[in-house]
Each structure stands twice: as structure tokens, then as C-alpha cells.
XYZ file of N, CA and C in Angstrom:
270
model
N 0.825 -1.192 0.000
C 0.000 0.000 0.000
C 0.868 1.254 0.000
N 1.939 1.241 0.775
C 2.831 2.397 0.869
C 3.544 2.658 -0.441
N 3.931 1.558 -1.145
C 4.612 1.720 -2.428
C 3.678 2.326 -3.468
N 2.418 1.914 -3.453
C 1.446 2.447 -4.402
C 1.225 3.934 -4.153
N 1.119 4.332 -2.884
C 0.933 5.740 -2.557
C 2.141 6.556 -3.005
N 3.337 6.033 -2.759
C 4.561 6.731 -3.168
C 4.610 6.887 -4.681
N 4.251 5.836 -5.420
C 4.265 5.890 -6.876
C 3.278 6.937 -7.388
N 2.084 6.955 -6.804
C 1.083 7.950 -7.199
C 1.586 9.353 -6.889
N 2.210 9.528 -5.741
C 2.746 10.832 -5.356
C 3.821 11.294 -6.343
N 4.738 10.411 -6.712
C 5.802 10.755 -7.661
C 5.206 11.098 -9.021
N 4.210 10.337 -9.463
C 3.565 10.621 -10.740
C 2.870 11.977 -10.715
N 2.227 12.296 -9.613
C 1.542 13.585 -9.507
C 2.545 14.737 -9.562
N 3.698 14.571 -8.924
C 4.722 15.610 -8.959
C 5.265 15.805 -10.370
N 5.475 14.698 -11.081
C 6.019 14.820 -12.435
C 5.010 15.467 -13.379
N 3.739 15.145 -13.215
C 2.704 15.754 -14.050
C 2.602 17.240 -13.735
N 2.655 17.590 -12.469
C 2.579 18.987 -12.070
C 3.761 19.767 -12.634
N 4.942 19.171 -12.604
C 6.126 19.859 -13.085
C 6.060 20.082 -14.593
N 5.577 19.110 -15.357
C 5.511 19.284 -16.800
C 4.466 20.313 -17.175
N 3.401 20.402 -16.436
C 2.366 21.388 -16.743
C 2.726 22.775 -16.238
N 3.695 22.863 -15.352
C 4.079 24.158 -14.824
C 4.704 25.041 -15.896
N 5.224 24.442 -16.951
C 5.888 25.213 -17.996
C 4.967 25.524 -19.166
N 3.708 25.275 -19.017
C 2.745 25.584 -20.064
C 1.825 26.682 -19.566
N 2.054 27.879 -20.038
C 1.204 29.004 -19.648
C 0.032 29.059 -20.618
N -1.157 28.885 -20.093
C -2.349 28.939 -20.926
C -3.346 29.899 -20.303
N -3.815 30.824 -21.118
C -4.831 31.761 -20.659
C -6.161 31.025 -20.619
N -6.743 30.934 -19.438
C -7.942 30.130 -19.256
C -9.219 30.953 -19.242
N -9.111 32.239 -19.464
C -10.297 33.073 -19.466
C -9.897 34.527 -19.581
N -10.863 35.405 -19.418
C -10.557 36.820 -19.570
C -10.837 37.637 -18.313
N -10.897 36.957 -17.178
C -11.056 37.699 -15.930
C -9.703 38.246 -15.502
N -9.722 39.223 -14.634
C -8.480 39.841 -14.163
C -7.586 38.820 -13.469
N -8.171 37.931 -12.692
C -7.399 36.917 -11.969
C -6.734 35.953 -12.954
N -7.455 35.495 -13.943
C -6.907 34.553 -14.912
C -5.807 35.200 -15.760
N -6.015 36.445 -16.148
C -4.992 37.157 -16.915
C -3.757 37.383 -16.056
N -3.958 37.696 -14.798
C -2.835 37.896 -13.880
C -2.035 36.605 -13.709
N -2.729 35.467 -13.562
C -2.044 34.176 -13.454
C -1.225 33.883 -14.701
N -1.807 34.149 -15.857
C -1.125 33.916 -17.122
C 0.131 34.792 -17.226
N -0.011 36.069 -16.910
C 1.135 36.981 -16.967
C 2.220 36.580 -15.981
N 1.816 36.152 -14.813
C 2.768 35.694 -13.809
C 3.519 34.464 -14.295
N 2.810 33.551 -14.914
C 3.426 32.335 -15.451
C 4.453 32.698 -16.514
N 4.078 33.600 -17.440
C 4.992 34.022 -18.501
C 6.228 34.698 -17.910
N 6.037 35.525 -16.900
C 7.164 36.202 -16.261
C 8.092 35.187 -15.590
N 7.512 34.188 -14.923
C 8.317 33.150 -14.286
C 9.158 32.406 -15.320
N 8.560 32.092 -16.466
C 9.304 31.403 -17.518
C 10.428 32.269 -18.059
N 10.167 33.549 -18.231
C 11.192 34.460 -18.734
C 12.361 34.538 -17.763
N 12.056 34.626 -16.484
C 13.108 34.694 -15.467
C 13.881 33.384 -15.435
N 13.176 32.284 -15.537
C 13.823 30.974 -15.529
C 14.783 30.844 -16.714
N 14.388 31.308 -17.878
C 15.233 31.228 -19.062
C 16.437 32.147 -18.957
N 16.312 33.269 -18.237
C 17.445 34.180 -18.073
C 18.537 33.554 -17.218
N 18.163 32.647 -16.350
C 19.124 32.065 -15.421
C 19.668 30.717 -15.879
N 19.396 30.345 -17.113
C 19.943 29.098 -17.621
C 21.439 29.250 -17.814
N 22.184 28.175 -17.620
C 23.622 28.240 -17.869
C 23.902 28.558 -19.341
N 25.029 29.217 -19.582
C 25.391 29.603 -20.954
C 25.501 28.387 -21.855
N 25.979 27.277 -21.336
C 26.121 26.069 -22.159
C 24.765 25.580 -22.640
N 23.757 25.703 -21.802
C 22.405 25.282 -22.177
C 21.850 26.189 -23.270
N 22.114 27.491 -23.161
C 21.677 28.426 -24.194
C 22.384 28.149 -25.515
N 23.660 27.799 -25.464
C 24.404 27.484 -26.681
C 23.844 26.252 -27.364
N 23.433 25.278 -26.570
C 22.829 24.072 -27.138
C 21.539 24.441 -27.845
N 20.740 25.286 -27.233
C 19.486 25.705 -27.848
C 19.742 26.481 -29.131
N 20.759 27.340 -29.133
C 21.087 28.096 -30.344
C 21.547 27.161 -31.448
N 22.375 26.175 -31.091
C 22.837 25.201 -32.075
C 21.682 24.401 -32.653
N 20.764 24.025 -31.802
C 19.593 23.276 -32.253
C 18.736 24.143 -33.164
N 18.596 25.408 -32.824
C 17.814 26.327 -33.646
C 18.459 26.487 -35.023
N 19.760 26.624 -35.072
C 20.457 26.738 -36.356
C 20.287 25.469 -37.185
N 20.378 24.312 -36.516
C 20.209 23.046 -37.221
C 18.800 22.933 -37.802
N 17.809 23.316 -37.015
C 16.424 23.243 -37.489
C 16.159 24.218 -38.633
N 16.764 25.402 -38.561
C 16.610 26.361 -39.662
C 17.220 25.815 -40.945
N 18.385 25.189 -40.832
C 19.035 24.608 -42.009
C 18.194 23.467 -42.574
N 17.666 22.624 -41.685
C 16.815 21.528 -42.131
C 15.552 22.069 -42.811
N 14.989 23.132 -42.270
C 13.812 23.756 -42.853
C 14.123 24.273 -44.257
N 15.267 24.919 -44.419
C 15.686 25.432 -45.723
C 15.836 24.290 -46.726
N 16.459 23.199 -46.296
C 16.640 22.048 -47.183
C 15.294 21.440 -47.586
N 14.384 21.337 -46.649
C 13.073 20.775 -46.952
C 12.289 21.671 -47.913
N 12.420 22.978 -47.734
C 11.761 23.902 -48.661
C 12.318 23.744 -50.081
N 13.629 23.547 -50.185
C 14.239 23.341 -51.497
C 13.734 22.051 -52.134
N 13.637 20.997 -51.345
C 13.122 19.729 -51.867
C 11.673 19.879 -52.317
N 10.892 20.586 -51.528
C 9.492 20.811 -51.876
C 9.382 21.600 -53.177
N 10.206 22.599 -53.335
C 10.202 23.395 -54.568
C 10.578 22.524 -55.768
N 11.534 21.633 -55.601
C 11.930 20.716 -56.675
C 10.774 19.794 -57.048
N 10.093 19.273 -56.056
C 8.954 18.382 -56.305
C 7.842 19.139 -57.025
N 7.593 20.381 -56.618
C 6.566 21.184 -57.291
C 6.910 21.370 -58.763
N 8.184 21.695 -59.045
C 8.598 21.886 -60.441
C 8.434 20.595 -61.243
N 8.805 19.473 -60.640
C 8.674 18.189 -61.333
C 7.211 17.879 -61.619
N 6.333 18.156 -60.668
C 4.904 17.923 -60.875
C 4.352 18.820 -61.982
N 4.767 20.077 -61.986
C 4.321 20.982 -63.038
C 4.819 20.518 -64.399
N 6.040 20.003 -64.467
C 6.578 19.480 -65.715
C 5.755 18.282 -66.191
N 5.409 17.405 -65.250
C 4.618 16.227 -65.605
C 3.226 16.642 -66.098
N 2.632 17.620 -65.455
C 1.300 18.080 -65.865
C 1.338 18.764 -67.212
N 2.414 19.440 -67.513
C 2.500 20.125 -68.816
C 2.656 19.123 -69.964
N 3.207 17.940 -69.696
C 3.362 16.901 -70.710
C 2.000 16.293 -71.043
N 1.146 16.191 -70.061
C -0.165 15.587 -70.260
C -1.012 16.540 -71.009
């Protein structure tokens, strides 16, 4: 019984932690907007205090994703041209 309670407790903490980083506006009352703004401010402060190495990893990942996006756009453009060529033959 104790192990089951501990497992449930650990699961609840992990779920709470993952949802803590998702700021969602749940309505348009002053209290809800204030909670949302507070959440966004907390995230901004948290990101300011990340180690420089962590920020560099994020920048590297962003550059990699931008390059991959550029390559995919080029492939898509090539496929579009090939399709247009095929349609013009018909």
C-alpha cells in the first residue's frame, strides 16, 4: 500500500512539473490574466538564469532546425517543379 501511494505521489509531482511550464490563458477575468502573466514572467526569469552552455545548445539546435527547414523547402520546390513538368506533358 505504501509503495502504491509513493508511486502515485511521484507521478503527480512529475505531471505537475511538466504542466508548470505551459502558460495557458484560461479566461478573460483579471485573476486569470494575472495568473497567465505571472506564469509568462516566471518562464522568462527561468530562461534568463539558464547556464550559458544550455543556451548554446538551444542556439545550435535552432540553427540546425533552420538549415533543415531550408533544405526541406528546397526539396518541396523541386517536387513542385517536377509535378508541373509532368502536368504540362499531359
